[in-house]
Amino acid sequence: MNGWIVLGVLLLVLCGLVAYVILIYNGLVQLRNDIDKAWSNIDVLLKQRFDELPKLIKVCEGYMQHERKTLEAVIQARSQVTSARGDQEKLQAQNALTETLRSLFMVVERYPELKADAVFRSLGSRISELEDQIADRREFFNDTVNGYNIRIAQFPDLLVANLFRFITRPLWQIDPAHRQDVKVVFEQV
Amino acid sequence: MSETELLIARKVATEPAQLMPVLRRLQQRICLDPYTTRQRLLGRGWALLAKGQAAQLETLAGALTPLGLQLVRLNPTPPRFAPQRLTALRQSADAIHFVLGDKELSLQRGEAVAGVLAELSGALLDKSLKQLMVQNAYRGADAVEPISDEEVYRTILRAQPVLDLYLLGEQGQPRGAVRVFPGRYDPKGLGERMSYSGAGNLEALLALLRDLAGSFTLYTRFGLDLLPGCKLKTGAKELPFSQDNLASLTRYGWLMLDLAAATSKPDQSPSGAGLLVASAAAELADLAKELNPSQPPPTPPPKKPDLPPPPELREDSPGALRRLLSFGSAAFGGIIYLALQGPGLLYGFFKYGFNSGALPALAAALCGWGGFHFLRLKRQMENTPTSRARSVAMGMVEIQGRAIRRYALVSPMTHLACVYWRLEKFRRDQNEQWKSVGVSSSGPVPFELEDATGRITIDPRGASIRPRQRQEGFPGQMSMLFAGVGSSDQQEKWIEEILGEGASLYVLGFASAPRQQRLSLRERTIERLRQLKSDPQALHRYDSDGDGRISESEWEAARLAEEKLALHDSLRQTEISGQGSLRPQIGRPPQRGLPFLIAESASEAHLTRNYAWYCGPLLLAALGFAAWALVIWAGVLFPA
């Protein structure tokens, strides 16, 4: 009888362990899917920003006839996003679009009538808000990836991760060109 | 003359912009408490700012006067005589004669008189404090307004008023004083103005003085102004017309006369009473340069609208934990029923349960479920990164911030501004033990959570709410400030838990777009077109050919124009509100298995640590009970 009791207790413990392993596995699966979701949520905001651009360009065209080059750069960057294939190409196209928008807003400073335009102001604040949200969601993506990478490296999740081949995921990286110092040149008046 | 002088300030309604920076600098130079000083400067009436040597007070006054504050430095006149009690009065064509026992004092037409109308029972002080508390609760600390002069006047007349009159001589110095106790003098001298009530006669006397006196100033803020030697003593053991209170009233009257004399002088003198200008002392040179001496008077901030009252909302069906508690209570109720049937039945029930191993197995299952529940919740919280309010994505989110009220929710016992309250009432039973007799709560009132990036709405319907603020009190205890005032029924006590406004909260929930924001551009355009159809005058605008009918092409033009207007409205609303077109709110997850938690916690780590403490013992207990059941079943299956 004692043998049966011991066997029963061992079975109990085994059931508990199996339940715990299932809990860990499900958690890791959720984390992995959350990373993909966080990445897609950045795309949602990038798409919203993309859709606002035609209205912005149209408003700017009315005031900035002499800034064709700047406006064309934005239009071209936008079309590159449409034609990009693959994650890396899309990422590069979005970064290029961010750069051209930054240049456009710098040039707008020379046009007080444009800045005072109600439609431009609302579009500008909307795009500015989207840029802030995109930055937040990139940080959120990195937090998600970081949490996942830590989980699969810590004990006892490490055992389950190795057993079911969960691998680390890379963090979002900025374009190396953006790490360089910005040179500011003041035009002599 | 004593070298110690008083620096008295007239309080201001709005805080001068540079006040706190100046006070902080003064804190470093002369050890002044900036927060107490700030409190004394805001509001209505007069307040003592400092007491000390003339040179020290000059430093303080010199720094504060450029901010537009009215300051008076003076050596108060000790009262030369106290007002004497009025017993009767007589009127003549150009005078009032006050009968003060065996003496008489006359006020001729055109002479100056100053009066102090006060109430000594403490009712005015109570009312003022309560108004401040209510405004703080319903409007916030920044929008508190002190009690108005009209309200002060009415409150005094309704309570136990007393009127001191100071008849002033040529130099504005008092030559005599009268103390009027309503109902304790012969009012026949009022003539036609006489009434049957003490307060009515008092008002009649005041009207008479206004008609006769050349100048009549009435002071009504005794007890509210923070001045030395002018404190009103209140309490159950204190009589309103005690010697102390009457002496304080006398000192207040003389101090008001000193202040009136000081503020009426157009110029200032280096010594004695008078207004001060910015000192040219070298130590103040840097302060004076930074401050703009010609600072325009501060414009009062726009009055914030009062918060709306909380909506009537019903609690939804309880969550899993509540269902479990309900089941547990029902089971407990069943056991009690069995117990009441007689000891034999209950004993038999437990004996069979333990002997068969059913009860240990049930306990093991419950403990195991509880342990895994907390373990799952702990891991879910650790696995979910914290989102920011301005960039919350749809789905399960975790967010931390401060609670901000959307509705004027105030806790019932402590009268504190809060976003959620829960009140449990207890009564003593026959064994003098506290027994719960009822639980009520504020219900799922929406509120906002604010972090460094913005605010987001929280709909707490169905949430598991974990407050930390807990107060115990008794019915009749109006608030924590008035603890001890009012009757306390020791047979009943209340325990109140609240999520206070400004509390640091952790929320784990589901972000979704609120329904009212789900109208698409097409829906908004349809709504505009519907309104256009019902307005013939507006529709006529699109009748381009003027034939009185809207053709198909004209209708298409109208549709395009209304669509453009709907888009413009949306953009304008975005600019005004500063928010995106779709701002999610956090509420209950649609799937039952997902958690929805609102907890008052300094950080996520505090919460998860607590859950670790819950799940460990529960899992161990589950293992223990399971082993016990196993032993019993083994004994049953394999009897020796």
mmCIF file of N, CA, C and O in Angstrom, chain A residues 1 4-5 8-9 12-13 16 19-20 23-24 27 30-31 37 41 118-119 121-122 126 129 132-133 136-137 139-140 143-144 151 157, chain B residues 372 375-376 379-380 382-383 385-388 390-396 568 571 575 578-581 583 626-627 630-631 634-635 638:
data_model
loop_
_atom_site.group_PDB
_atom_site.id
_atom_site.type_symbol
_atom_site.label_atom_id
_atom_site.label_comp_id
_atom_site.label_asym_id
_atom_site.label_seq_id
_atom_site.Cartn_x
_atom_site.Cartn_y
_atom_site.Cartn_z
ATOM 1 N N MET A 1 0.840 -1.209 0.000
ATOM 2 C CA MET A 1 0.000 0.000 0.000
ATOM 3 C C MET A 1 0.867 1.249 0.000
ATOM 4 O O MET A 1 0.560 2.210 -0.686
ATOM 5 N N TRP A 4 1.910 2.209 -3.387
ATOM 6 C CA TRP A 4 0.879 2.874 -4.181
ATOM 7 C C TRP A 4 0.736 4.339 -3.785
ATOM 8 O O TRP A 4 0.521 5.212 -4.636
ATOM 9 N N ILE A 5 0.860 4.603 -2.481
ATOM 10 C CA ILE A 5 0.747 5.990 -2.008
ATOM 11 C C ILE A 5 1.873 6.818 -2.602
ATOM 12 O O ILE A 5 1.663 7.934 -3.108
ATOM 13 N N GLY A 8 1.249 7.396 -6.144
ATOM 14 C CA GLY A 8 0.193 8.399 -6.298
ATOM 15 C C GLY A 8 0.718 9.810 -6.092
ATOM 16 O O GLY A 8 0.397 10.736 -6.845
ATOM 17 N N VAL A 9 1.543 9.985 -5.058
ATOM 18 C CA VAL A 9 2.101 11.318 -4.793
ATOM 19 C C VAL A 9 2.995 11.749 -5.952
ATOM 20 O O VAL A 9 2.955 12.909 -6.395
ATOM 21 N N LEU A 12 0.939 12.885 -8.749
ATOM 22 C CA LEU A 12 0.414 14.228 -8.444
ATOM 23 C C LEU A 12 1.429 15.316 -8.776
ATOM 24 O O LEU A 12 1.124 16.323 -9.409
ATOM 25 N N VAL A 13 2.650 15.050 -8.304
ATOM 26 C CA VAL A 13 3.714 16.032 -8.524
ATOM 27 C C VAL A 13 3.964 16.193 -10.024
ATOM 28 O O VAL A 13 4.141 17.300 -10.542
ATOM 29 N N GLY A 16 1.352 18.267 -11.573
ATOM 30 C CA GLY A 16 1.604 19.673 -11.251
ATOM 31 C C GLY A 16 2.688 20.251 -12.142
ATOM 32 O O GLY A 16 2.563 21.369 -12.643
ATOM 33 N N ALA A 19 1.404 20.786 -15.613
ATOM 34 C CA ALA A 19 0.559 21.988 -15.663
ATOM 35 C C ALA A 19 1.419 23.243 -15.692
ATOM 36 O O ALA A 19 1.135 24.201 -16.416
ATOM 37 N N TYR A 20 2.513 23.224 -14.927
ATOM 38 C CA TYR A 20 3.404 24.380 -14.871
ATOM 39 C C TYR A 20 4.112 24.575 -16.209
ATOM 40 O O TYR A 20 4.260 25.706 -16.697
ATOM 41 N N LEU A 23 1.788 26.081 -18.595
ATOM 42 C CA LEU A 23 1.626 27.507 -18.290
ATOM 43 C C LEU A 23 2.774 28.320 -18.884
ATOM 44 O O LEU A 23 2.566 29.372 -19.496
ATOM 45 N N ILE A 24 3.998 27.803 -18.706
ATOM 46 C CA ILE A 24 5.171 28.517 -19.225
ATOM 47 C C ILE A 24 5.125 28.557 -20.746
ATOM 48 O O ILE A 24 5.352 29.618 -21.370
ATOM 49 N N GLY A 27 2.626 30.966 -22.056
ATOM 50 C CA GLY A 27 3.111 32.330 -21.843
ATOM 51 C C GLY A 27 4.123 32.743 -22.897
ATOM 52 O O GLY A 27 4.077 33.874 -23.393
ATOM 53 N N GLN A 30 2.417 33.385 -26.158
ATOM 54 C CA GLN A 30 1.742 34.691 -26.125
ATOM 55 C C GLN A 30 2.751 35.819 -26.329
ATOM 56 O O GLN A 30 2.502 36.765 -27.078
ATOM 57 N N LEU A 31 3.893 35.709 -25.662
ATOM 58 C CA LEU A 31 4.926 36.747 -25.799
ATOM 59 C C LEU A 31 5.393 36.850 -27.248
ATOM 60 O O LEU A 31 5.576 37.952 -27.769
ATOM 61 N N LYS A 37 2.464 41.440 -32.959
ATOM 62 C CA LYS A 37 1.370 42.411 -32.846
ATOM 63 C C LYS A 37 1.919 43.821 -32.633
ATOM 64 O O LYS A 37 1.454 44.782 -33.252
ATOM 65 N N ASN A 41 1.346 46.998 -35.004
ATOM 66 C CA ASN A 41 0.724 48.229 -34.496
ATOM 67 C C ASN A 41 1.519 49.463 -34.890
ATOM 68 O O ASN A 41 0.957 50.552 -35.013
ATOM 69 N N ALA A 118 -5.572 77.200 -40.965
ATOM 70 C CA ALA A 118 -6.220 76.300 -39.999
ATOM 71 C C ALA A 118 -6.059 74.842 -40.387
ATOM 72 O O ALA A 118 -5.797 73.983 -39.544
ATOM 73 N N VAL A 119 -6.211 74.563 -41.684
ATOM 74 C CA VAL A 119 -6.115 73.161 -42.119
ATOM 75 C C VAL A 119 -4.687 72.660 -41.914
ATOM 76 O O VAL A 119 -4.467 71.534 -41.454
ATOM 77 N N ARG A 121 -2.557 73.707 -39.728
ATOM 78 C CA ARG A 121 -2.294 73.542 -38.289
ATOM 79 C C ARG A 121 -2.857 72.225 -37.788
ATOM 80 O O ARG A 121 -2.219 71.496 -37.029
ATOM 81 N N SER A 122 -4.087 71.909 -38.229
ATOM 82 C CA SER A 122 -4.679 70.670 -37.711
ATOM 83 C C SER A 122 -3.951 69.459 -38.296
ATOM 84 O O SER A 122 -3.696 68.485 -37.581
ATOM 85 N N ARG A 126 -1.755 66.799 -36.160
ATOM 86 C CA ARG A 126 -2.110 65.377 -36.281
ATOM 87 C C ARG A 126 -0.874 64.552 -36.618
ATOM 88 O O ARG A 126 -0.634 63.500 -36.012
ATOM 89 N N GLU A 129 1.446 64.403 -33.698
ATOM 90 C CA GLU A 129 0.926 63.452 -32.714
ATOM 91 C C GLU A 129 1.210 62.020 -33.155
ATOM 92 O O GLU A 129 1.603 61.170 -32.344
ATOM 93 N N ASP A 132 4.786 61.125 -32.466
ATOM 94 C CA ASP A 132 4.996 60.797 -31.047
ATOM 95 C C ASP A 132 4.505 59.393 -30.748
ATOM 96 O O ASP A 132 5.148 58.620 -30.041
ATOM 97 N N GLN A 133 3.349 59.051 -31.305
ATOM 98 C CA GLN A 133 2.785 57.727 -31.042
ATOM 99 C C GLN A 133 3.647 56.639 -31.690
ATOM 100 O O GLN A 133 3.822 55.565 -31.108
ATOM 101 N N ASP A 136 6.481 56.090 -29.437
ATOM 102 C CA ASP A 136 6.054 55.317 -28.255
ATOM 103 C C ASP A 136 5.917 53.853 -28.598
ATOM 104 O O ASP A 136 6.305 52.974 -27.820
ATOM 105 N N ARG A 137 5.335 53.585 -29.766
ATOM 106 C CA ARG A 137 5.085 52.177 -30.108
ATOM 107 C C ARG A 137 6.373 51.476 -30.468
ATOM 108 O O ARG A 137 6.507 50.249 -30.288
ATOM 109 N N GLU A 139 9.171 52.041 -28.880
ATOM 110 C CA GLU A 139 9.668 51.704 -27.532
ATOM 111 C C GLU A 139 8.896 50.522 -26.964
ATOM 112 O O GLU A 139 9.479 49.633 -26.327
ATOM 113 N N PHE A 140 7.602 50.518 -27.191
ATOM 114 C CA PHE A 140 6.772 49.422 -26.703
ATOM 115 C C PHE A 140 7.192 48.112 -27.364
ATOM 116 O O PHE A 140 7.259 47.066 -26.703
ATOM 117 N N ASP A 143 10.254 46.996 -25.708
ATOM 118 C CA ASP A 143 9.938 46.443 -24.374
ATOM 119 C C ASP A 143 9.425 45.016 -24.507
ATOM 120 O O ASP A 143 9.784 44.134 -23.715
ATOM 121 N N THR A 144 8.565 44.785 -25.492
ATOM 122 C CA THR A 144 7.987 43.452 -25.688
ATOM 123 C C THR A 144 9.075 42.447 -26.047
ATOM 124 O O THR A 144 9.137 41.346 -25.490
ATOM 125 N N ARG A 151 12.704 36.373 -20.713
ATOM 126 C CA ARG A 151 11.944 35.194 -20.289
ATOM 127 C C ARG A 151 12.603 33.901 -20.748
ATOM 128 O O ARG A 151 12.767 32.962 -19.986
ATOM 129 N N ASP A 157 12.031 28.991 -17.366
ATOM 130 C CA ASP A 157 11.498 29.166 -18.725
ATOM 131 C C ASP A 157 12.523 28.743 -19.777
ATOM 132 O O ASP A 157 12.172 28.320 -20.883
ATOM 133 N N PHE B 372 -3.038 28.518 -9.212
ATOM 134 C CA PHE B 372 -2.734 28.704 -10.637
ATOM 135 C C PHE B 372 -3.345 30.007 -11.160
ATOM 136 O O PHE B 372 -2.796 30.636 -12.064
ATOM 137 N N LEU B 375 -0.937 32.648 -10.154
ATOM 138 C CA LEU B 375 0.315 32.458 -10.905
ATOM 139 C C LEU B 375 0.142 32.950 -12.347
ATOM 140 O O LEU B 375 1.008 33.647 -12.893
ATOM 141 N N ARG B 376 -0.996 32.618 -12.946
ATOM 142 C CA ARG B 376 -1.273 33.064 -14.325
ATOM 143 C C ARG B 376 -1.358 34.583 -14.373
ATOM 144 O O ARG B 376 -0.822 35.231 -15.281
ATOM 145 N N ARG B 379 2.118 36.141 -14.061
ATOM 146 C CA ARG B 379 2.914 36.031 -15.284
ATOM 147 C C ARG B 379 2.367 36.950 -16.369
ATOM 148 O O ARG B 379 3.127 37.547 -17.129
ATOM 149 N N GLN B 380 1.041 37.070 -16.431
ATOM 150 C CA GLN B 380 0.445 37.943 -17.438
ATOM 151 C C GLN B 380 0.850 39.394 -17.187
ATOM 152 O O GLN B 380 1.169 40.132 -18.132
ATOM 153 N N GLU B 382 3.561 40.403 -15.654
ATOM 154 C CA GLU B 382 4.998 40.560 -15.940
ATOM 155 C C GLU B 382 5.276 40.530 -17.447
ATOM 156 O O GLU B 382 6.210 41.169 -17.911
ATOM 157 N N ASN B 383 4.455 39.779 -18.188
ATOM 158 C CA ASN B 383 4.697 39.660 -19.623
ATOM 159 C C ASN B 383 4.180 40.848 -20.425
ATOM 160 O O ASN B 383 4.548 41.013 -21.577
ATOM 161 N N PRO B 385 4.153 44.607 -21.330
ATOM 162 C CA PRO B 385 4.878 45.857 -21.096
ATOM 163 C C PRO B 385 3.897 46.995 -20.856
ATOM 164 O O PRO B 385 2.737 46.931 -21.274
ATOM 165 N N THR B 386 4.397 48.035 -20.188
ATOM 166 C CA THR B 386 3.541 49.184 -19.865
ATOM 167 C C THR B 386 3.377 50.085 -21.087
ATOM 168 O O THR B 386 4.353 50.475 -21.716
ATOM 169 N N SER B 387 2.122 50.412 -21.401
ATOM 170 C CA SER B 387 1.839 51.309 -22.529
ATOM 171 C C SER B 387 1.754 52.748 -22.027
ATOM 172 O O SER B 387 1.640 52.991 -20.822
ATOM 173 N N ARG B 388 1.780 53.674 -22.975
ATOM 174 C CA ARG B 388 1.595 55.090 -22.632
ATOM 175 C C ARG B 388 0.220 55.530 -23.068
ATOM 176 O O ARG B 388 -0.320 55.041 -24.069
ATOM 177 N N ARG B 390 -0.994 58.073 -24.588
ATOM 178 C CA ARG B 390 -1.255 58.680 -25.902
ATOM 179 C C ARG B 390 -1.122 57.679 -27.038
ATOM 180 O O ARG B 390 -1.529 57.961 -28.150
ATOM 181 N N SER B 391 -0.527 56.511 -26.792
ATOM 182 C CA SER B 391 -0.276 55.579 -27.904
ATOM 183 C C SER B 391 -0.767 54.180 -27.574
ATOM 184 O O SER B 391 -0.183 53.199 -28.016
ATOM 185 N N VAL B 392 -1.836 54.098 -26.794
ATOM 186 C CA VAL B 392 -2.360 52.781 -26.422
ATOM 187 C C VAL B 392 -2.939 52.106 -27.662
ATOM 188 O O VAL B 392 -3.703 52.701 -28.409
ATOM 189 N N ALA B 393 -2.556 50.841 -27.871
ATOM 190 C CA ALA B 393 -3.090 50.066 -28.991
ATOM 191 C C ALA B 393 -4.258 49.229 -28.496
ATOM 192 O O ALA B 393 -4.383 48.941 -27.310
ATOM 193 N N MET B 394 -5.141 48.848 -29.393
ATOM 194 C CA MET B 394 -6.300 48.024 -29.032
ATOM 195 C C MET B 394 -5.820 46.665 -28.547
ATOM 196 O O MET B 394 -4.851 46.111 -29.054
ATOM 197 N N GLY B 395 -6.527 46.124 -27.578
ATOM 198 C CA GLY B 395 -6.164 44.806 -27.052
ATOM 199 C C GLY B 395 -5.779 44.911 -25.584
ATOM 200 O O GLY B 395 -5.971 45.939 -24.942
ATOM 201 N N MET B 396 -5.209 43.830 -25.057
ATOM 202 C CA MET B 396 -4.808 43.817 -23.639
ATOM 203 C C MET B 396 -3.657 44.789 -23.427
ATOM 204 O O MET B 396 -2.658 44.741 -24.142
ATOM 205 N N HIS B 568 -13.945 68.570 -42.249
ATOM 206 C CA HIS B 568 -13.403 69.764 -41.608
ATOM 207 C C HIS B 568 -13.760 69.800 -40.123
ATOM 208 O O HIS B 568 -12.948 70.163 -39.277
ATOM 209 N N LEU B 571 -11.516 67.487 -38.287
ATOM 210 C CA LEU B 571 -10.164 68.041 -38.110
ATOM 211 C C LEU B 571 -10.171 69.139 -37.061
ATOM 212 O O LEU B 571 -9.269 69.234 -36.239
ATOM 213 N N GLU B 575 -8.182 69.359 -33.454
ATOM 214 C CA GLU B 575 -7.313 70.468 -33.028
ATOM 215 C C GLU B 575 -7.737 70.982 -31.667
ATOM 216 O O GLU B 575 -6.915 71.259 -30.815
ATOM 217 N N GLY B 578 -7.123 68.194 -29.086
ATOM 218 C CA GLY B 578 -5.726 67.766 -29.017
ATOM 219 C C GLY B 578 -5.589 66.264 -29.002
ATOM 220 O O GLY B 578 -4.569 65.714 -28.615
ATOM 221 N N GLN B 579 -6.613 65.554 -29.436
ATOM 222 C CA GLN B 579 -6.526 64.100 -29.393
ATOM 223 C C GLN B 579 -6.633 63.529 -30.796
ATOM 224 O O GLN B 579 -7.030 64.194 -31.716
ATOM 225 N N GLY B 580 -6.275 62.282 -30.923
ATOM 226 C CA GLY B 580 -6.426 61.630 -32.209
ATOM 227 C C GLY B 580 -7.881 61.392 -32.524
ATOM 228 O O GLY B 580 -8.753 61.550 -31.685
ATOM 229 N N SER B 581 -8.150 61.000 -33.795
ATOM 230 C CA SER B 581 -9.536 60.839 -34.165
ATOM 231 C C SER B 581 -10.162 59.669 -33.423
ATOM 232 O O SER B 581 -11.352 59.623 -33.218
ATOM 233 N N ARG B 583 -9.733 57.741 -29.873
ATOM 234 C CA ARG B 583 -9.036 57.630 -28.610
ATOM 235 C C ARG B 583 -9.633 56.444 -27.877
ATOM 236 O O ARG B 583 -10.804 56.463 -27.492
ATOM 237 N N ALA B 626 -4.226 17.134 -1.581
ATOM 238 C CA ALA B 626 -4.272 16.044 -2.573
ATOM 239 C C ALA B 626 -3.606 14.788 -2.024
ATOM 240 O O ALA B 626 -4.104 13.670 -2.200
ATOM 241 N N ALA B 627 -2.473 14.987 -1.358
ATOM 242 C CA ALA B 627 -1.780 13.837 -0.749
ATOM 243 C C ALA B 627 -2.664 13.183 0.317
ATOM 244 O O ALA B 627 -2.738 11.956 0.425
ATOM 245 N N LEU B 630 -5.264 11.234 -1.311
ATOM 246 C CA LEU B 630 -4.650 10.035 -1.895
ATOM 247 C C LEU B 630 -4.450 8.939 -0.854
ATOM 248 O O LEU B 630 -4.715 7.749 -1.094
ATOM 249 N N VAL B 631 -4.006 9.367 0.304
ATOM 250 C CA VAL B 631 -3.780 8.412 1.406
ATOM 251 C C VAL B 631 -5.113 7.741 1.774
ATOM 252 O O VAL B 631 -5.186 6.538 1.978
ATOM 253 N N ALA B 634 -6.153 5.351 -0.979
ATOM 254 C CA ALA B 634 -5.309 4.149 -0.971
ATOM 255 C C ALA B 634 -5.761 3.217 0.148
ATOM 256 O O ALA B 634 -5.810 1.992 -0.020
ATOM 257 N N GLY B 635 -6.123 3.803 1.288
ATOM 258 C CA GLY B 635 -6.616 3.004 2.402
ATOM 259 C C GLY B 635 -7.927 2.318 2.080
ATOM 260 O O GLY B 635 -8.195 1.200 2.495
ATOM 261 N N PHE B 638 -7.071 -0.307 -0.892
ATOM 262 C CA PHE B 638 -6.210 -1.413 -0.472
ATOM 263 C C PHE B 638 -6.242 -1.528 1.049
ATOM 264 O O PHE B 638 -5.304 -1.153 1.739
#
